[in-house]
Short mmCIF file of C-alpha atoms in Angstrom, two decimals:
data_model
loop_
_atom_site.label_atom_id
_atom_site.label_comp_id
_atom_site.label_asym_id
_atom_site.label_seq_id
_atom_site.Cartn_x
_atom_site.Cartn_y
_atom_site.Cartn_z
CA UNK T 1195 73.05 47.78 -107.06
CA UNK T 1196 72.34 44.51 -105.30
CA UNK T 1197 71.42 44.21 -102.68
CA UNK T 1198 74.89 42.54 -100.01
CA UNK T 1199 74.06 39.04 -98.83
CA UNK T 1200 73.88 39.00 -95.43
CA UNK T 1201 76.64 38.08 -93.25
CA UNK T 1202 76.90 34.44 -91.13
CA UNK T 1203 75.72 36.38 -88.39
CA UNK T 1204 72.88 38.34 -89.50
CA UNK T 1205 72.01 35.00 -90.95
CA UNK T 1206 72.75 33.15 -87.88
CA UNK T 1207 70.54 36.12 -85.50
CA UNK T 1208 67.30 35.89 -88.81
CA UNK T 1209 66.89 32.21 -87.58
CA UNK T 1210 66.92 32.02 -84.24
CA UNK T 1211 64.40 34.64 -85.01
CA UNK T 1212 61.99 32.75 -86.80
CA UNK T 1213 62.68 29.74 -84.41
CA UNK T 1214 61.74 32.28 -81.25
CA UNK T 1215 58.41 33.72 -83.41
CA UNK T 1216 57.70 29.88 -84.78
CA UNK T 1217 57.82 29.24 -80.57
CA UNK T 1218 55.39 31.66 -79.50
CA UNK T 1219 52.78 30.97 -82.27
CA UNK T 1220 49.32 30.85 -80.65
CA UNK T 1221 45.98 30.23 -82.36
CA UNK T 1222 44.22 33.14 -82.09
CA UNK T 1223 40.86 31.15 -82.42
CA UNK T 1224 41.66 29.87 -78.72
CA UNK T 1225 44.13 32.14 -77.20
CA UNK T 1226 44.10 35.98 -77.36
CA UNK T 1227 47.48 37.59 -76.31
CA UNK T 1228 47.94 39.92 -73.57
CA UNK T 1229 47.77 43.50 -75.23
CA UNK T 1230 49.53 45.08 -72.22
CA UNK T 1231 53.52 45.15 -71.13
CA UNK T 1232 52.64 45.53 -67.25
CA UNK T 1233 50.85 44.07 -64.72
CA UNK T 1234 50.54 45.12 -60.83
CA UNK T 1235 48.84 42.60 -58.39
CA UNK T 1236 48.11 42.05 -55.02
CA UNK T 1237 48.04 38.75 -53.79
CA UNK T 1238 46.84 36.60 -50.29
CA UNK T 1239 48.47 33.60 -50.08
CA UNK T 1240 48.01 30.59 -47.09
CA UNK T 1241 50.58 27.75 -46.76
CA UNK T 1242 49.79 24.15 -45.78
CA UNK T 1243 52.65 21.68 -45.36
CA UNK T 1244 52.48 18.12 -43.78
CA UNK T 1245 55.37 15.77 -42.85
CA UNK T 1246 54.74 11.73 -42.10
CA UNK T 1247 57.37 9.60 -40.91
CA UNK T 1248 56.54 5.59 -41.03
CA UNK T 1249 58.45 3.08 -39.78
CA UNK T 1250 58.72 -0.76 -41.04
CA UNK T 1251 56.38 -1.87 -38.12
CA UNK T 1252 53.86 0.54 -39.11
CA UNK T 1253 54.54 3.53 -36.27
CA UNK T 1254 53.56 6.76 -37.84
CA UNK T 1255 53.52 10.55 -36.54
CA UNK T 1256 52.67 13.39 -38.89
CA UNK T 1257 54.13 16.87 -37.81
CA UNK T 1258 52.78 20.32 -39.82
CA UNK T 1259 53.74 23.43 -39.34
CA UNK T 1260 51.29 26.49 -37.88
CA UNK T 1261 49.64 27.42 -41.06
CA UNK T 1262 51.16 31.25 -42.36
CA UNK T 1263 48.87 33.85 -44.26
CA UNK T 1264 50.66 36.74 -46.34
CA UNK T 1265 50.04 39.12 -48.55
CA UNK T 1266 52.22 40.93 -50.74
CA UNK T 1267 52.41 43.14 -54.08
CA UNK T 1268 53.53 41.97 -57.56
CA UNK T 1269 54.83 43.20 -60.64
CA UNK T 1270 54.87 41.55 -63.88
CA UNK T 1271 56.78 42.29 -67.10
CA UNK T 1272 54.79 39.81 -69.64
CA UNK T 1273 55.12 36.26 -68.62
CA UNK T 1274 57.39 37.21 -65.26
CA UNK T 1275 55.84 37.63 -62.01
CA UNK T 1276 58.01 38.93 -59.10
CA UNK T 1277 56.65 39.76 -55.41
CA UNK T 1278 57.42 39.54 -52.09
CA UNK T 1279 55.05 38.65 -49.31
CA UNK T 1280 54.83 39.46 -45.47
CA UNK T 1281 52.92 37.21 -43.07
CA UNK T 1282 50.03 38.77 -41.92
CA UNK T 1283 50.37 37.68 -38.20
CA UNK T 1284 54.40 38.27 -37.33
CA UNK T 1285 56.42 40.54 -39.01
CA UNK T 1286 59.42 38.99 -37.68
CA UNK T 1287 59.91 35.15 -38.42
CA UNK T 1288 63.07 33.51 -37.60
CA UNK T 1289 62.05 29.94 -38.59
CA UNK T 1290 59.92 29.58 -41.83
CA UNK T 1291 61.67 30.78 -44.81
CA UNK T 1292 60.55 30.31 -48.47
CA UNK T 1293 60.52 31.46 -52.04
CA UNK T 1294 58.51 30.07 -54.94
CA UNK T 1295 58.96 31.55 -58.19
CA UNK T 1296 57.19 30.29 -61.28
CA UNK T 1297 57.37 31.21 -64.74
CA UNK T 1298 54.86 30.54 -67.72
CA UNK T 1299 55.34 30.55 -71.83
CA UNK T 1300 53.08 28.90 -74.07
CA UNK T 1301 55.79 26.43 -74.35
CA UNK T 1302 57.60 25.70 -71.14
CA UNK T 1303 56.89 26.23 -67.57
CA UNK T 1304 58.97 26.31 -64.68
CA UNK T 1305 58.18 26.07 -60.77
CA UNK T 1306 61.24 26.97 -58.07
CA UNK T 1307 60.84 26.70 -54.55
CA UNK T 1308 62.94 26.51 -51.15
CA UNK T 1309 61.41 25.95 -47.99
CA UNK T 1310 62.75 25.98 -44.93
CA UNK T 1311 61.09 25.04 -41.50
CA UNK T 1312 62.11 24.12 -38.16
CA UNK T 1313 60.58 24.68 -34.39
CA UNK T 1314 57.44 25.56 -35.46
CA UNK T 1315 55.65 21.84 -35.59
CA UNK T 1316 53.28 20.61 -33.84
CA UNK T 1317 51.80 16.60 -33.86
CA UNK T 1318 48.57 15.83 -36.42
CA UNK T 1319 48.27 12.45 -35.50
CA UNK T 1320 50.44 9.25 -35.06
CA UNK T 1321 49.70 5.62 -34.98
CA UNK T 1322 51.69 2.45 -33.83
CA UNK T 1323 50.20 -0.55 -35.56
CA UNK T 1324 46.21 -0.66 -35.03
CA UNK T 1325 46.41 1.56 -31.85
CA UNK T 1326 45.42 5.76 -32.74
CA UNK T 1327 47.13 7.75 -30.34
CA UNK T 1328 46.15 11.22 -32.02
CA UNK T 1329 43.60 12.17 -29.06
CA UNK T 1330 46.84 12.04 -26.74
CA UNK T 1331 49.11 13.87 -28.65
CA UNK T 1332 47.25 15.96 -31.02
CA UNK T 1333 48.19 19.78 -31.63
CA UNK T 1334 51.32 19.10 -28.88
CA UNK T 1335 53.88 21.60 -29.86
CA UNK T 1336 57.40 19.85 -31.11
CA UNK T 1337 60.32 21.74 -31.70
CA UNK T 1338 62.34 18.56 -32.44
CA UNK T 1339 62.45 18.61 -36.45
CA UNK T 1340 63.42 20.82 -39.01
CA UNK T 1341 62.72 20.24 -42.63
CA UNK T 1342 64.07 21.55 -45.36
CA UNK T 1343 63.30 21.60 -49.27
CA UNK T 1344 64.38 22.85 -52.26
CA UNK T 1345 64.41 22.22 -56.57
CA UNK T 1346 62.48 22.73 -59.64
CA UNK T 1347 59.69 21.44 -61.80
CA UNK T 1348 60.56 21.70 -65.78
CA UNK T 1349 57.41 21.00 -67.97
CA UNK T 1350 57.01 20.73 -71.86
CA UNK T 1351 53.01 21.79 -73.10
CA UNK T 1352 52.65 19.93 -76.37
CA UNK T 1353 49.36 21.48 -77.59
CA UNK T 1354 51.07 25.14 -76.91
CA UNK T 1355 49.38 26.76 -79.72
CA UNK T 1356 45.21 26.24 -78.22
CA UNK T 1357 46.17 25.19 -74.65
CA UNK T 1358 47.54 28.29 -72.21
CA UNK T 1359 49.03 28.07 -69.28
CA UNK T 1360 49.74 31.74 -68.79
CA UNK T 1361 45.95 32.12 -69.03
CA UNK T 1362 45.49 30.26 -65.67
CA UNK T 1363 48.31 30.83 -63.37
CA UNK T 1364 49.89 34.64 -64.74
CA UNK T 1365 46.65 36.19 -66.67
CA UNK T 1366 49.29 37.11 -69.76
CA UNK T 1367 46.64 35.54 -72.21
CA UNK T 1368 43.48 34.88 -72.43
CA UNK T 1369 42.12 31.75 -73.18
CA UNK T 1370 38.88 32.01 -75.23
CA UNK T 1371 37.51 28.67 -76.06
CA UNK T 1372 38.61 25.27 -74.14
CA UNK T 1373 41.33 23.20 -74.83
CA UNK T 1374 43.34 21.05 -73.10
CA UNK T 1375 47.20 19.33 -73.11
CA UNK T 1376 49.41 16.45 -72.48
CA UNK T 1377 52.15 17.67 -69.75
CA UNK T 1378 55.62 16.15 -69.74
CA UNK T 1379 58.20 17.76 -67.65
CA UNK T 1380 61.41 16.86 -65.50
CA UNK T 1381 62.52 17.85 -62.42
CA UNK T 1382 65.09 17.66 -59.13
CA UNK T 1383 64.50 18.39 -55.25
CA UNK T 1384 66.69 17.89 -52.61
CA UNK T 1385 65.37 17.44 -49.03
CA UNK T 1386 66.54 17.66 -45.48
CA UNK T 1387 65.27 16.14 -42.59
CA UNK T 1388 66.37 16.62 -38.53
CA UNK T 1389 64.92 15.04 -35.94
CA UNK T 1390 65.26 15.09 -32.13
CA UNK T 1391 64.60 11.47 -30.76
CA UNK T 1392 65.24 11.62 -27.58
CA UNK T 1393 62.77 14.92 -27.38
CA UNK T 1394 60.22 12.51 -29.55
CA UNK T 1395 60.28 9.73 -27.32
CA UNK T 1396 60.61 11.54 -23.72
CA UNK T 1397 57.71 13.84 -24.81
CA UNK T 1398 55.69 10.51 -26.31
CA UNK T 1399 56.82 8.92 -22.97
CA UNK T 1400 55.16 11.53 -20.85
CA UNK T 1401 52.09 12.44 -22.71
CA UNK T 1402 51.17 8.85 -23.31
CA UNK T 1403 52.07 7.81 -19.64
CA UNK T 1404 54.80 5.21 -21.08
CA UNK T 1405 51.97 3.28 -22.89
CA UNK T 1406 53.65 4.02 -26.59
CA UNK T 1407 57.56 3.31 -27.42
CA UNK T 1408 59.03 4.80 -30.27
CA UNK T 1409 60.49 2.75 -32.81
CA UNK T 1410 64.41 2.51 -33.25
CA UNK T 1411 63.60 3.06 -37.09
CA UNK T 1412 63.45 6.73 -36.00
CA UNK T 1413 67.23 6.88 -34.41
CA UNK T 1414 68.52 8.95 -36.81
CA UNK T 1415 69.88 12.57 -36.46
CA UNK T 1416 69.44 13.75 -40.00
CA UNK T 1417 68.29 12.36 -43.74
CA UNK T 1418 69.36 14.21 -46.74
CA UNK T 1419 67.76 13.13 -50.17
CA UNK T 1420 67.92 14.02 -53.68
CA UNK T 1421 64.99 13.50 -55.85
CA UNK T 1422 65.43 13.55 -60.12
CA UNK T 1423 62.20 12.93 -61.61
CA UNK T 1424 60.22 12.29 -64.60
CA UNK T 1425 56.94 13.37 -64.98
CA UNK T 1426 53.86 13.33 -67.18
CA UNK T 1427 49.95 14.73 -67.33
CA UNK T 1428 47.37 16.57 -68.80
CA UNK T 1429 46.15 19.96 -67.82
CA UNK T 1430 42.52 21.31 -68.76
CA UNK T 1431 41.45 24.80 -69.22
CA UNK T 1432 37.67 25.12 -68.98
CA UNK T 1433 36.23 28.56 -70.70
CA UNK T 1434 32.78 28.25 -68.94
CA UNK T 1435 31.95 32.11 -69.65
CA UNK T 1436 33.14 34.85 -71.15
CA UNK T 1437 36.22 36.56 -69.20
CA UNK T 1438 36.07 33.02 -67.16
CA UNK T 1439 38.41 30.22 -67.08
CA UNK T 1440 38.87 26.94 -64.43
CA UNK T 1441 42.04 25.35 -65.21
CA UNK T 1442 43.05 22.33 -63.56
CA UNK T 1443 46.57 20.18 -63.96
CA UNK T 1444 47.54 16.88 -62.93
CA UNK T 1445 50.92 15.43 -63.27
CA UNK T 1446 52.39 12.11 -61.30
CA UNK T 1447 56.46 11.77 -61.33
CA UNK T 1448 58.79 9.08 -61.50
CA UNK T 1449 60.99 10.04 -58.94
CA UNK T 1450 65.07 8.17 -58.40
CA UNK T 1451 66.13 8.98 -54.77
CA UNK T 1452 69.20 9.02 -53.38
CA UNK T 1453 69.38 9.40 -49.67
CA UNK T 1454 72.41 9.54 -47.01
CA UNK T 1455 71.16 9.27 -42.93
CA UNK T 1456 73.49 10.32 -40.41
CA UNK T 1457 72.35 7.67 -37.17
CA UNK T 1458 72.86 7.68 -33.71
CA UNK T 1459 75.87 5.87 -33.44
CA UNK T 1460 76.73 5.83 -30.04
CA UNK T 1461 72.91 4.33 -29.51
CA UNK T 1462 73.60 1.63 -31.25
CA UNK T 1463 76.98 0.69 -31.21
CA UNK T 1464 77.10 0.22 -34.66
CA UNK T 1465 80.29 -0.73 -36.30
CA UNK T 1466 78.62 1.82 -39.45
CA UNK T 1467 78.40 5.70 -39.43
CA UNK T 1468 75.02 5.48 -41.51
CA UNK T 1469 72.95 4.03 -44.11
CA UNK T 1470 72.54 4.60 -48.15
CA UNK T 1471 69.59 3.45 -50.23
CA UNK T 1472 68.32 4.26 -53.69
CA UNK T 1473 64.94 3.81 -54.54
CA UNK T 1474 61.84 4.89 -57.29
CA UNK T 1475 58.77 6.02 -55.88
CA UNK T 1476 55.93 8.45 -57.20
CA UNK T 1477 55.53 12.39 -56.75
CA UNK T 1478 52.53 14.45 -57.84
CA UNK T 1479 51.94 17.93 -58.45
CA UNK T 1480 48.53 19.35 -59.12
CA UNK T 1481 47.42 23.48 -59.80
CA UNK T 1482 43.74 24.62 -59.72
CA UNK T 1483 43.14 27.83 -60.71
CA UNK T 1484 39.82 30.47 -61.46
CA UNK T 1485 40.02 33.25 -63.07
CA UNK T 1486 38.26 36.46 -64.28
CA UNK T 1487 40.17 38.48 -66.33
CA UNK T 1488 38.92 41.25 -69.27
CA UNK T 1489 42.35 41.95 -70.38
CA UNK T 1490 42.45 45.09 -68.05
CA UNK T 1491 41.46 43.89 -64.70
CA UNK T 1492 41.90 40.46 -63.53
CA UNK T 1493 40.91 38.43 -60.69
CA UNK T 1494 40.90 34.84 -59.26
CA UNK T 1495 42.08 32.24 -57.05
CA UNK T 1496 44.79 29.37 -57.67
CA UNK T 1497 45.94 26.01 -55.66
CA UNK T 1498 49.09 24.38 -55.82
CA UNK T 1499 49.51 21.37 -54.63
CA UNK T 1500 53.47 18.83 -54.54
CA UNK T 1501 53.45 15.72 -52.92
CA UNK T 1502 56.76 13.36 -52.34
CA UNK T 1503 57.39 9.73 -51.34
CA UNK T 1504 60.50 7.52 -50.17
CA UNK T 1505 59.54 4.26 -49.26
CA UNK T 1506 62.37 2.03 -48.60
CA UNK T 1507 64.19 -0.24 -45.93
CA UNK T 1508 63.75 1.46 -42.36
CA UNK T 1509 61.08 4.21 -42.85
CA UNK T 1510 59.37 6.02 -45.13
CA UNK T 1511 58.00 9.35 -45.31
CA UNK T 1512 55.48 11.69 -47.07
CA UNK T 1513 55.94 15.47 -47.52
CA UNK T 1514 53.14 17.48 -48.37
CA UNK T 1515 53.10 21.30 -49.09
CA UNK T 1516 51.39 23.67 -50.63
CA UNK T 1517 49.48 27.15 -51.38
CA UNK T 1518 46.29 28.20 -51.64
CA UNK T 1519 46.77 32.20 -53.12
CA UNK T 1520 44.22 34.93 -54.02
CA UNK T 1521 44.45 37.25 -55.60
CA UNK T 1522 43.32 40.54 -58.57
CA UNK T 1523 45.27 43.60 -59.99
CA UNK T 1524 45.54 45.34 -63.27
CA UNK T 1525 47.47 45.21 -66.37
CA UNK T 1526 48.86 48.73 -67.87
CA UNK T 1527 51.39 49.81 -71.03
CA UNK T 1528 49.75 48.99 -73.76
CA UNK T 1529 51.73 47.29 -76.28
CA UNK T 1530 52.46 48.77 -79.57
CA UNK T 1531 53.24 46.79 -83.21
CA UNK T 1532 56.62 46.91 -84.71
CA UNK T 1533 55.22 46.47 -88.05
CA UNK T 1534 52.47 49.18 -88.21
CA UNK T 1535 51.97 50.89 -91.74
CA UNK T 1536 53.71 54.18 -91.85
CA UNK T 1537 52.01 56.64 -93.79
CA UNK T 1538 52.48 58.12 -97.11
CA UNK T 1539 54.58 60.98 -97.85
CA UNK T 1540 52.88 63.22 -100.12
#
């Protein structure tokens, strides 16, 4: 009998299939897949963040956080990693909160994050016009701002099939011989910034013995801004030995923001409740990253790096954050082929 022609569905379900298996196709001359389901890891991972206000007259301070060291265990399922990390010098932290998740395909990439932190600054340096006032006010504690971020980085690898990604930053290939890619990706932040004034300028006032005034640009209570972005770059990953890869990534962003301030009204007088601008400025990201990894074990060290801008009207600002993780584990439940030969019946 002949065989029944298969339904809309089944014909529908056979090519998404061979769109999915046409999307995952490697070269095998350059990539070797990962042979195992499983990974467990343990990773170290230190924080840097920076935060630079400017205003129009050329006043700048730059706040960062303390630095935070954790380390946590992972588990991976293929090209998902999932953790969760403890900081290494206080159990108990009521004012730094943040998650980063990112997830590699040959394809695509993705990066989320959400920070959160507030009363936990101190001052870096800060500036009015010519005039350095960073011996004065350096490493003073300020509990006056709270920043806030949050959003995603979508990326598109074109040369997918001898360039990996995975390889680098979640060890489920292995890249064998160098190659490199063109980067183009999207992506969307939103960010949230308090500030205390009157604690800025009284504590600028008292360390500085009156000699520094703080500029009205920084009268405002809070700024909220949305960032949509465009993005492009080229990522490299460098097979130096065998087992070995350095990968690095560069990527610069066309960012559109759109920003709302809530000012000081009362300080003023003003006959406004606050200000709206929209503006273009460029973002970066970068990501470093060494590995060893003989398909078992696997060790190495990454760095990832996001910068933003606004630059517009009465101040502009400058966050910078990032991680510097390391980390090693193994990889376990070894994969088996759905189309091995089955054997003869006698």
């Amino acid at each position: 009998m002949p065989a029944a022609k298969p339904t809309r569905w089944q014909a529908f379900l056979d090519k998404a299939y061979a769109v999915v298996k046409e999307f995952n196709r490697i070269d095998r001359n350059y990539i070797t897949p990962q042979k195992y389901n499983y990974a467990l890891m343990l990773q170290g991972t230190h924080t840097y963040e920076r935060y630079t206000l400017r205003s129009n007259s050329g006043q700048t301070f730059t706040f960062a956080p303390k630095p935070s060291i954790k380390v946590g265990p992972y588990f991976g399922w293929r090209w998902i990693f999932l953790g969760w990390q403890v900081d290494v010098k206080s159990l108990r932290s009521d004012t730094r909160r943040e998650f980063d998740l990112s997830l590699y395909s040959s394809h695509i990439g993705i990066d989320i994050f959400s920070r959160q932190t507030g009363k936990g600054y101190h001052i870096k340096s800060a500036y009015k016009g010519n005039d350095d006032y960073t011996k004065m006010l350096h490493g003073m504690d300020f509990d006056g701002i709270e920043v806030g971020i949050r959003g995603y980085n979508l990326y598109y690898i074109f040369n997918h099939k001898k360039f990996s990604y995975p390889a680098a930053f979640s060890q489920s290939t292995m890249q064998k011989r160098s190659a490199g890619s063109a980067l183009m990706g999207i992506g969307y932040t939103h960010h949230k910034i308090k500030l205390n004034h009157d604690r800025l300028r009284s504590m600028v006032a008292r360390q500085t013995n009156n000699e520094v005034l703080v500029d009205s640009s920084f009268n405002f209570n809070e700024v909220n801004y949305t960032d949509a972005s465009i993005s492009g770059g080229y990522a490299y990953n460098y097979a130096f030995a065998p087992n070995w890869l350095f990968a690095a990534s560069l990527s610069a962003a066309l960012g559109y923001k759109r920003s709302k301030a809530k000012v000081d009204r009362d300080l003023f007088n003003l006959p406004f409740r606050g200000f709206n601008f929209q503006n273009l400025n460029i973002d970066g990201v970068g990501r470093f990253g060494l590995v060893w990894n003989n398909m078992r074990w696997f060790a190495g060290t990454s760095v990832i790096l996001h910068t933003y801008n606004y630059n517009k009207g009465k101040f502009s600002t400058n966050n910078t954050f990032g991680s510097f993780n390391v980390y090693a584990g193994l990889n376990f439940g070894e994969r088996h082929s759905k189309h091995k030969k089955k054997k003869r019946q006698p």
